[in-house]
Steps between C-alpha positions, in 0.01 A plus 500: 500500500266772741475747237506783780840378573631490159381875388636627774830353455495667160443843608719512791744407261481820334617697755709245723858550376722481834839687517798293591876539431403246226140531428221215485180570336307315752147488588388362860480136518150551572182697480487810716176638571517878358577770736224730437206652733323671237245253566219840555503639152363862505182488358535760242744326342245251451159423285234304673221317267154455605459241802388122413315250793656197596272189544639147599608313291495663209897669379553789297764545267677839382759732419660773749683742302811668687308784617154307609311486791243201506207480711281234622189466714431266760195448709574364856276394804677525846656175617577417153837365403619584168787453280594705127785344289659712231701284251799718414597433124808760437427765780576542871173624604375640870154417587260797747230400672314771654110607555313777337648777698844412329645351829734258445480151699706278320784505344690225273827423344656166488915561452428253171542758259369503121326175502275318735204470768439850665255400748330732734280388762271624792209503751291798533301606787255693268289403268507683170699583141839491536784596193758344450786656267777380274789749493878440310742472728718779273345754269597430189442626158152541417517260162642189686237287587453186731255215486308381841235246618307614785243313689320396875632188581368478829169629702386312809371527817874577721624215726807492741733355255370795238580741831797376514629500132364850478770595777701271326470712194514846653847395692658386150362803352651704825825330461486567134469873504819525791728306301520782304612710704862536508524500877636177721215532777241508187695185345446331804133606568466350148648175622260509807192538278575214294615272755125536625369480201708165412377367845133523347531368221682204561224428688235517252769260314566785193831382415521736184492795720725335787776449234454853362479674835860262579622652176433834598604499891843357331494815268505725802751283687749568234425836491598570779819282488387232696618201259439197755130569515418596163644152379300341791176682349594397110565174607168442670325627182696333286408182666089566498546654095685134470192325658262698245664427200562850485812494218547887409480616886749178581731668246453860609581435866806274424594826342479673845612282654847520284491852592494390864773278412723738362493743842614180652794461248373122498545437129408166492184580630480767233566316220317185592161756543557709186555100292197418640318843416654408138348143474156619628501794251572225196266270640196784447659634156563836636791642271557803636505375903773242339709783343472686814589167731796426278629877544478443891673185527766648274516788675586325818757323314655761407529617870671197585729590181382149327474647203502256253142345667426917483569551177286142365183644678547888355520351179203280508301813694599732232412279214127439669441892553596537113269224443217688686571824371570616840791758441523682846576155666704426221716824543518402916660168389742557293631802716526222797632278278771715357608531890546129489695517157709808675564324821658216310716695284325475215515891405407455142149343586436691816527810258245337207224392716542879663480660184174308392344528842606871431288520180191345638476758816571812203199328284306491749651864667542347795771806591567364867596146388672656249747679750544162718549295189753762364689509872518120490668546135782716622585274743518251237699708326716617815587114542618454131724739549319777284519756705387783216188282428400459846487851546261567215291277635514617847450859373195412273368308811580840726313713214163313563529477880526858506195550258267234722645708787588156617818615794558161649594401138683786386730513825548127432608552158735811610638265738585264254644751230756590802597187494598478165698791517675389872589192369594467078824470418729765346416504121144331505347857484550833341624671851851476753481265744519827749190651296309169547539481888372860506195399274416212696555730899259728289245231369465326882493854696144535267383142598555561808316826485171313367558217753522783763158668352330192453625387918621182358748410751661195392536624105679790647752282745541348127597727322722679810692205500549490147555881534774427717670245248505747247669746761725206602567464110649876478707434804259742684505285856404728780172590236425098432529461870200748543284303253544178610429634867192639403400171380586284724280699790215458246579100485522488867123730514347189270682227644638345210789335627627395137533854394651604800772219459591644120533844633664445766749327274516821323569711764786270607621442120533929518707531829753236382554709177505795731776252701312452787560152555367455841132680420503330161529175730239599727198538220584213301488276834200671569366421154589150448273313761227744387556366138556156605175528712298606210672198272615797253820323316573829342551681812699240659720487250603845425553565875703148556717635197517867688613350818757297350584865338555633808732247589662513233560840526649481869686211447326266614585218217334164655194651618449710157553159339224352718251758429550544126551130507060488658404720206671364189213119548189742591595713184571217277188313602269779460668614190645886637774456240554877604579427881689176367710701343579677758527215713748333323669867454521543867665119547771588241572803690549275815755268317638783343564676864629158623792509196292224368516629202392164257214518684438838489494447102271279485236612704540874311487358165138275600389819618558683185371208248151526702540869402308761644505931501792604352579681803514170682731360178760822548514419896590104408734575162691792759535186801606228224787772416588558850564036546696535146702811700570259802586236256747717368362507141463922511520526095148269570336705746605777374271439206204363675537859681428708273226259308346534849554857549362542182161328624525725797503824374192400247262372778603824702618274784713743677605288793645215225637746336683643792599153562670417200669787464693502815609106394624643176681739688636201676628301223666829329658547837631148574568326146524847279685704745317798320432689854385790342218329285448239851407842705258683249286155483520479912423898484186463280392168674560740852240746310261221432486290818450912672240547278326184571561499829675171576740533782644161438608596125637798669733367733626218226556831236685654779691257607650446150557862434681481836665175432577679144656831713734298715653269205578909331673596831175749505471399904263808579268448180468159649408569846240711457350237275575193723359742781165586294461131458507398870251746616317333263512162635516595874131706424398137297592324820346690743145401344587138551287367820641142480843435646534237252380668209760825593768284585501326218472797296757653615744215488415509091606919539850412665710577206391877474638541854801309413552744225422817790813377676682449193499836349501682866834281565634593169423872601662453786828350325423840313473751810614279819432773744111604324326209771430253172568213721344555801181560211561189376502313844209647579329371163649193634263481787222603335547209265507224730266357793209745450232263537664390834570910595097530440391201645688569819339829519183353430521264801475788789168603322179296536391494160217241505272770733255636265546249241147311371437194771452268224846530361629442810329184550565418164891578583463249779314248296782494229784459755310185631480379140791544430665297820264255429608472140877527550449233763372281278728551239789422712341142597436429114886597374592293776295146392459360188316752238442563193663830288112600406415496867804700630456731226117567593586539849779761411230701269237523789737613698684734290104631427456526911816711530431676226196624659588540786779739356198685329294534825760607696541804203142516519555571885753763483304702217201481717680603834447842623790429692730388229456814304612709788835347513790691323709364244819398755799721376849300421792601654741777413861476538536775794211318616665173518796658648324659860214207504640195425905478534749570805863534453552148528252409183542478159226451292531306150285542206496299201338591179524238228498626126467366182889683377618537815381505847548786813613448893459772703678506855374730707646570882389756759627784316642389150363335175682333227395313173625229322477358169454161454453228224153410374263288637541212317858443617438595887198291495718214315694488780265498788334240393829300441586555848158392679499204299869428671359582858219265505573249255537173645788392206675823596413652822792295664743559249679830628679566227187569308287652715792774545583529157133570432449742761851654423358590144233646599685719814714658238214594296259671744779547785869549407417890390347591798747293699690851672172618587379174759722533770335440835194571350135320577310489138181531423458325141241596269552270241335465145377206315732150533690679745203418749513152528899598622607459827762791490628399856640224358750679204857524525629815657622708168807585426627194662685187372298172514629186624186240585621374845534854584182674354418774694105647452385804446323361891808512648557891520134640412186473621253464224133580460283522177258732446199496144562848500657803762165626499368235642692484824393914584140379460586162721630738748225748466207239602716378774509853708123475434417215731565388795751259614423102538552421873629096497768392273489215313168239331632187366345312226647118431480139433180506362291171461470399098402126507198316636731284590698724661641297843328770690220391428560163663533485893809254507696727293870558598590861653630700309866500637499170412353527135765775467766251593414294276455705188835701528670181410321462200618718165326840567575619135168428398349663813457846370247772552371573126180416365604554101172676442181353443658165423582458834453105617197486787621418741824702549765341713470591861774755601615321804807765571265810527399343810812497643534822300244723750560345796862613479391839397194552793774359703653880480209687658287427761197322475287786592643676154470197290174338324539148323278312271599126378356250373115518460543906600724541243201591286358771294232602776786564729688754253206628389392606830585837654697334806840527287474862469609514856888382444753706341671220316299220335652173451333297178699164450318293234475359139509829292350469089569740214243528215717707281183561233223606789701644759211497718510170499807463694555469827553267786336152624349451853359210697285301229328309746336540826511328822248204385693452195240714273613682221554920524629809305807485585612772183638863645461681152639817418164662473436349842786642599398909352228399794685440804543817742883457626646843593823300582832555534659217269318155365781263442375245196689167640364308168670465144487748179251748742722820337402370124214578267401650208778732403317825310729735342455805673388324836720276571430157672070504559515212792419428869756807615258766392201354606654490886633864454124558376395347793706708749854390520799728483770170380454186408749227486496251212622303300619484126518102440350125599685492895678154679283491781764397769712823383210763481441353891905543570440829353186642715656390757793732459309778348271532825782419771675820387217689410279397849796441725754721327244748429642577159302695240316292288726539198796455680411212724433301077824600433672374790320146524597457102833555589504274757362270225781566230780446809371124540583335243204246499272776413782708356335449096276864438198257431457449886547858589446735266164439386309706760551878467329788669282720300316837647673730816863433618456716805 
């Protein structure tokens, strides 16, 4: 081995002892040229022995001592080349050449060190005696002394090619003295000088000096970062040291080369150099260059967390630096190795080979590798779960630091005594768990003060964001939300994208304990590309698991599922048995949520064998005792309770604690019926969750207190807590950006205002004349249709002006991906496919919506607009009284309930309630009579289509039936009671005989309305625009089929086609597309044809726009020429995706004139786009009044998004239509609306009548499907 680059591997070692969060001893994987330009020494620190004279040829040996000047004479004619070698034999020497008068004309050091050629060379251009003088590089003592051979190699007459190596010379020697400067421009200067030096003497064919120039051009190349040319320099010198046999320099550039390597992260380039460093090193004998090999490769072994090939080579390294005596190296590996031995869980060894590598450094008082070696220890000890051990060690470790005055390594070890104390486990030390937090807070906040001092930015965003866990940990929010700003600006300032992604996920992981669901949401979607970007597992999996959180926590079941569902195989690959706990937690909640409660069990109960904090064990005991609750087994939960409410209050975990509390109270309420004991445990929980600062836990303490208060008769106790708790959720919901996200939320909040109207009705059974029910009814509104209310007073404002261009073309990008995609989903489901295909088609286009959802959030939290707009206030009952009603108008409002359920009737100038049965039973019975009305077994069968509907009359009828007379009603129904087409009840209070059934129809007109609300703000944006001028677009008889008989030139007309099909059996013509699994292509709708020429018929043609056939496309409604009519006309295939509502909607010309395929899907979202400020939009297509029904919303389908879009009604309809009868029944509907010129509303009611008096369409399935929703004005 170069002896130069062996000694000075052993004395960097001494002092090279990096600071990580787990600490290497590592030296550089190759020599570094020292640092130091005290190459002048001052004189008088110096002795200088009588001169000597050089003559050719002849070399003289001797000894420098540390603090030595030598001199030598030298006689030299002008013209005369000459060259001086000094054999270095243990010192870096500088040699002087300079005249009599002391001025200095030469100067030489060669970057090789302690051994080796110091050559200095020259022509003179006078003749005389020259000196020439040998100087240490460092001073050092005065007793150390260093042998040298000195002599005149070379003295000739100068030629060109001496000329030239001279410059040669002077430019390495140039380049030599920049590279140490610190400076970039004098690193490259240095580069410059030897590049034209290297030119020379590759010319004069000196290959030595080539390949050692190459070396140290590569040196300075890596320096200054630039890893693709340094390897190109190593590699060139490795290949001339190759050519000369050169072995040690082969093996000392592989070396470098590894180094090189390693910036690159290309470890099989790493390893492969360091194994062939190692083979070199064996093949020469060198011991010591082995040991030092062997620690490399194992070192990078250990970095790719191999370490059972890390461990073999420690071992073997550490046995050969015992062999050689060489303790310091020994010490270095078996620190590194103990890291391996830690890192694979093998505490016990980790903490041996620390303590001997500990012994060695105090032999040898080696104080600062004392203090690393004694941090790495108490991490050991941390990770065995000695907590009081680790801290000794950390504290002995802190005790040195401070002596060296070493503040890097004492803030580290601060750091890391905070963590012991912000994470251990009640019991594991001598101090309350509260005590501990505050000793950790107290332990970071002096870190950070070093880190501050010592402006080491990214050890400070460290320790903030630990800071801020520790703050998190004492349920201080607002304070951890301060910390983990602070360090996420100082991320962003150094770019590190994988830091930013974990705090980020902090900040989000604080606002959803702080229950804001809808920031919490924003960071971690923010952090997980970041994390996913940077190929961090850890961070991707903690903030998949918070998002699924979040929707867990709003109610959101399948997409919390999907979430939690992405974290649990990242966790359990990577081994994060913590987040896999809390993955599997989080998927047993789900179940649990769902009533699944088997489920739930078993994913709790994996959770809490993989084990864990104890904190995270009382939160997963506390949910296995709320599924044994559901189950019915109280005596059960009740124990697991209070095991985990013992676990609670001994971790300090407030918020759990809160938690299980408030279930006790539950269980004492429900299966004990010991009230008092039920309401101290909600009281206390109250205290907790306040103290916290969890609104959620609030509201659910609150409402059982309230829920508590009403069972007591205590009706004003209970309103003022029922009250408390909705300000609570209406402030939660107000943060929510994403109409999804807040509707779905506050479908999961519906029973606290079912309980509002309870106790206010119970008041007002109390004190009838107080205004109790006219509270309640106006609780009633504010419960229902609010995302509609909102969106409709979004849809005046433009909210996308502002907003970042690039989400808006990345809203328009996802809309045409997800056409695309829900196109080609339809024309798989309707071939042949397989259920692994439909179900990957389904997920990528669940993941588009989903998206898209998140953008459109996105949008509306970015919109300057948006935040302008108002919350939209619901209606009050005086207010519903002068806005919306005339004396000729009832208005009825149903309000389903678990117990019992409420109508209120309101007229002009009256209101009165009702109490009726519960849910279950009115629900029971709506659905029993829809299935009579459209089943095909039934639908015929009078007798049981009127028995049906008689049922359900005299439930949600017969006590309001004094109240109806010659009244129009405006029906605001509540959840089955939608899909009901109330026009077609029995009068009540009237005896039923099936051949003379007379409808609600025949002596009411009848609109429905999602809330009364709603119809003030439909009004509202209709005095706000102008008036269309024509009156009526039709839409029909689109083209489906390429082989449509359009396409083809001899094709019948269409009176004749017509002909022909209405003597076929038109049952199975009917205008539903039975969501996505719709067959491509639909069945041609030959009567809507027929349909709009009967209705244009009615107006003239100057009023009247028509599009069949090819124009019956999706350009042609998506166009602004529509806008112009008051009434549009859409006659089509309609299609209900009941999961992704947004996904629904109705089916256009598929083809184009030549017979080429086109979007022919009018989505809902397409639909939010469209710009109709229209009078009415009459949905001639099946199912177009379905959806999703969302408990608090009502029916989420294609009605809102044309009310969104500008229309005051819309007629639709509530089941799969016979196409011949919807035709029969436009027809009617626009004779007496357009010729007749009845209102809207009244013209429906008339046509169905006309309907129900023929008795071929007399059935309710042909008639009473299509009902008018929005203004009956």
């Amino acid at each position: 081995m170069n002896e130069n680059f062996k000694k000075l591997l052993l004395k960097s070692a001494q002092g090279l002892l990096a600071i990580a969060t787990s600490t290497s001893i590592a030296l550089p994987a190759v020599a570094r040229c020292p640092e130091n330009t005290n190459n002048n020494p001052n004189p008088r620190d110096l002795v200088i022995p009588e001169t000597q004279i050089l003559k050719l040829g002849e070399a003289i040996a001797d000894c420098l001592a540390g603090n030595e000047i030598h001199a030598y004479q030298i006689r030299l004619d002008s013209g005369m080349y000459f060259k001086v070698v000094v054999e270095q034999q243990g010192a870096d020497v500088v040699l002087y050449l300079s005249d009599l008068k002391h001025q200095i004309i030469a100067v030489s050091d060669s970057p090789n060190h302690l051994e080796g050629k110091e050559p200095i060379s020259g022509i003179v251009d006078e003749e005389g005696v020259y000196i020439i003088e040998i100087h240490p590089f460092d001073v050092v003592e005065s007793d150390a002394e260093f042998n040298y051979t000195i002599a005149l190699e070379s003295y000739r007459q100068a030629t060109d090619r001496d000329r030239a190596l001279v410059e040669a010379e002077r430019a390495f020697m140039k380049g030599n003295q920049l590279h140490l400067e610190a400076d970039e421009t004098s690193q490259r200067e240095a580069i410059a000088q030897w590049e034209k030096a290297l030119t020379v003497y590759r010319e004069i064919e000196d290959y030595e000096t080539v390949a050692f120039l190459l070396q140290l051009i590569g040196d300075r190349h890596d320096n200054l970062g630039e890893v693709n040319e340094a390897i190109e320099r190593y590699q060139a010198s490795l290949s001339i040291y190759q050519q000369l046999n050169r072995i040690e320099e082969q093996a000392d550039l592989l070396s470098r080369l590894a180094w090189m390597y390693e910036q690159q992260e290309n470890y099989s380039e790493v390893i492969s150099s360091y194994q062939n460093a190692l083979d070199l090193w064996q093949q020469v004998g060198d011991r010591s260059s082995e040991a030092l090999s062997l620690r490399y490769l194992a070192d990078t072994f250990r970095q790719l967390k191999d370490y059972e090939r890390a461990i073999d080579r420690y071992e073997t390294a550490i046995a050969i630096f015992q062999e050689l005596g060489d303790s310091q190296q020994q010490a270095i590996a078996l620190n590194n190795a103990a890291l391996a031995y830690a890192a694979s869980k093998d505490y016990r060894q980790a903490i041996a080979y620390y303590q001997q590598a500990l012994e060695i450094e105090r032999l040898s008082a080696n104080l600062q590798g004392q203090s690393i070696i004694l941090g790495n220890l108490g991490d050991a000890y941390r990770d065995s779960l000695e907590p009081e051990a680790a801290l000794v060690a950390y504290n002995d470790g802190l005790e040195i630091a401070k002596n060296l005055d070493n503040r890097d390594w004492e803030a580290l070890l601060l750091n890391r005594i905070g963590d012991i104390y912000h994470h251990v486990e009640s019991g594991d030390l001598a101090v309350g768990n509260l005590e501990a937090k505050d000793r950790a807070i107290a332990f970071y906040t002096q870190a950070l003060d070093l880190y501050r001092e010592l402006g080491n930015r990214r050890s400070q965003a460290l320790v903030l964001n630990n800071l801020g866990s520790a703050y998190s940990s004492s349920t201080q929010y607002e304070r951890a939300l301060e910390e983990f700003n602070q360090a996420l600006a100082i991320y962003r300032e150094l770019e590190d994208g994988k830091a930013e992604a974990l705090s980020l996920y902090y900040i989000g992981n604080a606002y959803s304990h702080l229950d804001d669901s809808q920031t919490a949401l924003d960071y971690f979607t923010e952090a997980l590309p970041l994390s996913e970007a940077a190929g961090d597992f850890f961070t991707q999996a903690l903030t998949l698991h918070g998002i699924g959180a979040v929707y867990s926590d709003l109610g959101s079941h399948e997409q919390a599922l999907e979430y939690y569902e992405r974290s649990l195989p990242i966790a359990r690959t990577h081994n994060y048995s913590d987040i896999e706990s809390l993955a599997l937690h989080g998927i047993g909640k789900v179940y649990s949520d769902l009533g699944e409660s088997e489920q739930a069990l078993e994913y709790y109960h994996q959770s809490l064998a993989i084990g864990g904090s104890r904190q995270h064990q009382a939160a997963t005991l506390s949910n296995i005792a709320a599924v044994y609750d559901a189950l019915g087994d109280w005596e059960k939960a009740l124990a697991v309770y209070e095991e985990s409410l013992s676990l609670a209050r001994e971790t300090g975990d407030l918020s759990s604690e809160a938690t299980i509390l408030n279930n006790l109270g539950y269980i004492h309420n429900v299966y004990l019926k010991d009230f008092d004991r039920a309401i101290q445990y909600h009281q206390e929980a109250l205290a907790l969750y306040r103290q916290t600062g969890v609104d959620s836990g609030q509201a659910v303490a609150l409402y059982n207190l309230a829920s508590l208060e009403l069972q007591r008769g205590q009706f004003q106790r209970g309103l003022t807590s029922i009250e408390e708790a909705i300000a609570l959720i209406e402030n939660r919901r107000a943060t929510i950006a994403s109409e999804d996200l807040r509707t779905t939320f506050f479908s999961s909040q519906q029973i606290y205002y079912e309980l509002y109207i309870d106790v206010l009705m119970q008041l007002h059974q109390q004190q009838p004349e107080a205004g109790y029910d006219a509270q309640a009814l106006a609780i009633s509104e504010a419960a229902r249709a609010r995302s509609l209310i909102e969106l409709l007073a979004e849809a005046n404002t433009d909210i996308r002006q502002g907003v970042d261009p690039q989400l808006l073309d990345r809203e328009r990008e996802l809309q045409s991906q997800i056409d695309r995609t829900a196109q080609t989903q339809v024309e798989l489901l309707s071939g042949e496919h397989t259920r692994e295909q439909a179900a990957a088609i389904a997920a990528e286009l669940d993941r588009l919506v989903q998206e898209y959802k998140d953008l459109q959030a996105q949008i509306r939290a970015t919109s300057p607009r948006y935040a302008d707009l108002t919350q939209p206030e619901t209606l009050t009952l005086e207010q519903i009284q002068r806005d919306i009603l005339d004396e000729e108008t009832l208005l009825l409002e149903y309000a389903l309930g678990t117990e019992r359920s409420y109508l209120w009737v309101v007229s002009k100038t009256e209101l009165k309630t009702y109490i009726l049965p519960s849910r279950n039973e009115i629900e029971e019975a709506a659905r029993e009579f829809r299935k009579a009305a459209i089943d095909p077994k039934i639908r015929h069968n009078e007798a049981r289509v009127a028995g049906a509907a008689l049922k359900l009359s005299e439930i949600i009828l017969d006590p309001i039936a004094a109240e109806l007379e010659g009244q129009r009603l405006l029906v605001v129904a509540d959840g089955a009671l939608q899909y009901v087409p109330f026009a077609a009840l029995p009068i009540p209070g009237r005896a039923i005989d099936p051949p003379n059934w007379t409808p609600l129809l025949v002596e009411h007109e009848i609109v429905n309305l999602p809330s009364a609300s709603t119809l003030s703000i439909l009004r509202r944006d209709a005095d706000d625009r102008p008036r269309p001028s024509k009156t009526i677009a039709a839409i029909a008889d689109p083209v489906f089929a390429s082989d449509d008989a359009r396409l083809n030139p001899e094709a019948p007309i269409a009176g004749q086609e017509s002909e022909t099909l209405a003597s076929a059996d038109l049952a199975v013509l009917t205008r539903s597309a039975n969501g996505v699994g719709i067959s491509l292509p639909p069945s041609r709708l030959i009567y809507t044809r027929d349909e709009v020429k009967k209705i244009l018929s009615l107006v003239p043609e100057s009023e009247s726009y028509q599009a069949l056939d090819f124009e019956a496309n999706r350009e042609t409604v998506a166009s602004d020429r529509l806008a112009d009519y008051r009434i549009i006309h859409l006659a089509t295939h309609g299609f209900l995706n009941s999961v992704n509502p947004e996904l629904s909607g109705l089916i256009l010309s598929l083809v184009n004139p030549e017979g080429e395929p086109e979007n022919g899907f009018l989505r809902l979202h397409d639909v939010y786009n469209l710009q109709w400020p229209v009078e009415m939009v009459v949905l001639s297509a099946c199912e177009t009044g379905l959806g999703q029904d969302i408990r608090g919303e009502g029916i989420v389908g294609l009605t809102r998004g044309f009310m969104y879009a500008g229309a005051q009604r819309v007629v639709v309809s509530l089941w799969s239509v016979n196409d011949e009868g919807t035709s029969v029944l436009m027809g009617k509907f626009y004779q007496k609306m357009l010729a007749d010129k009845l209102a809207p509303a009244a013209a429906l009611r008339a046509a169905q009548l006309e309907m129900w008096n023929d008795e071929q369409w007399r059935s309710p399935f042909y008639w009473a499907a299509f009902v008018l929703q929005g203004e009956w004005q």
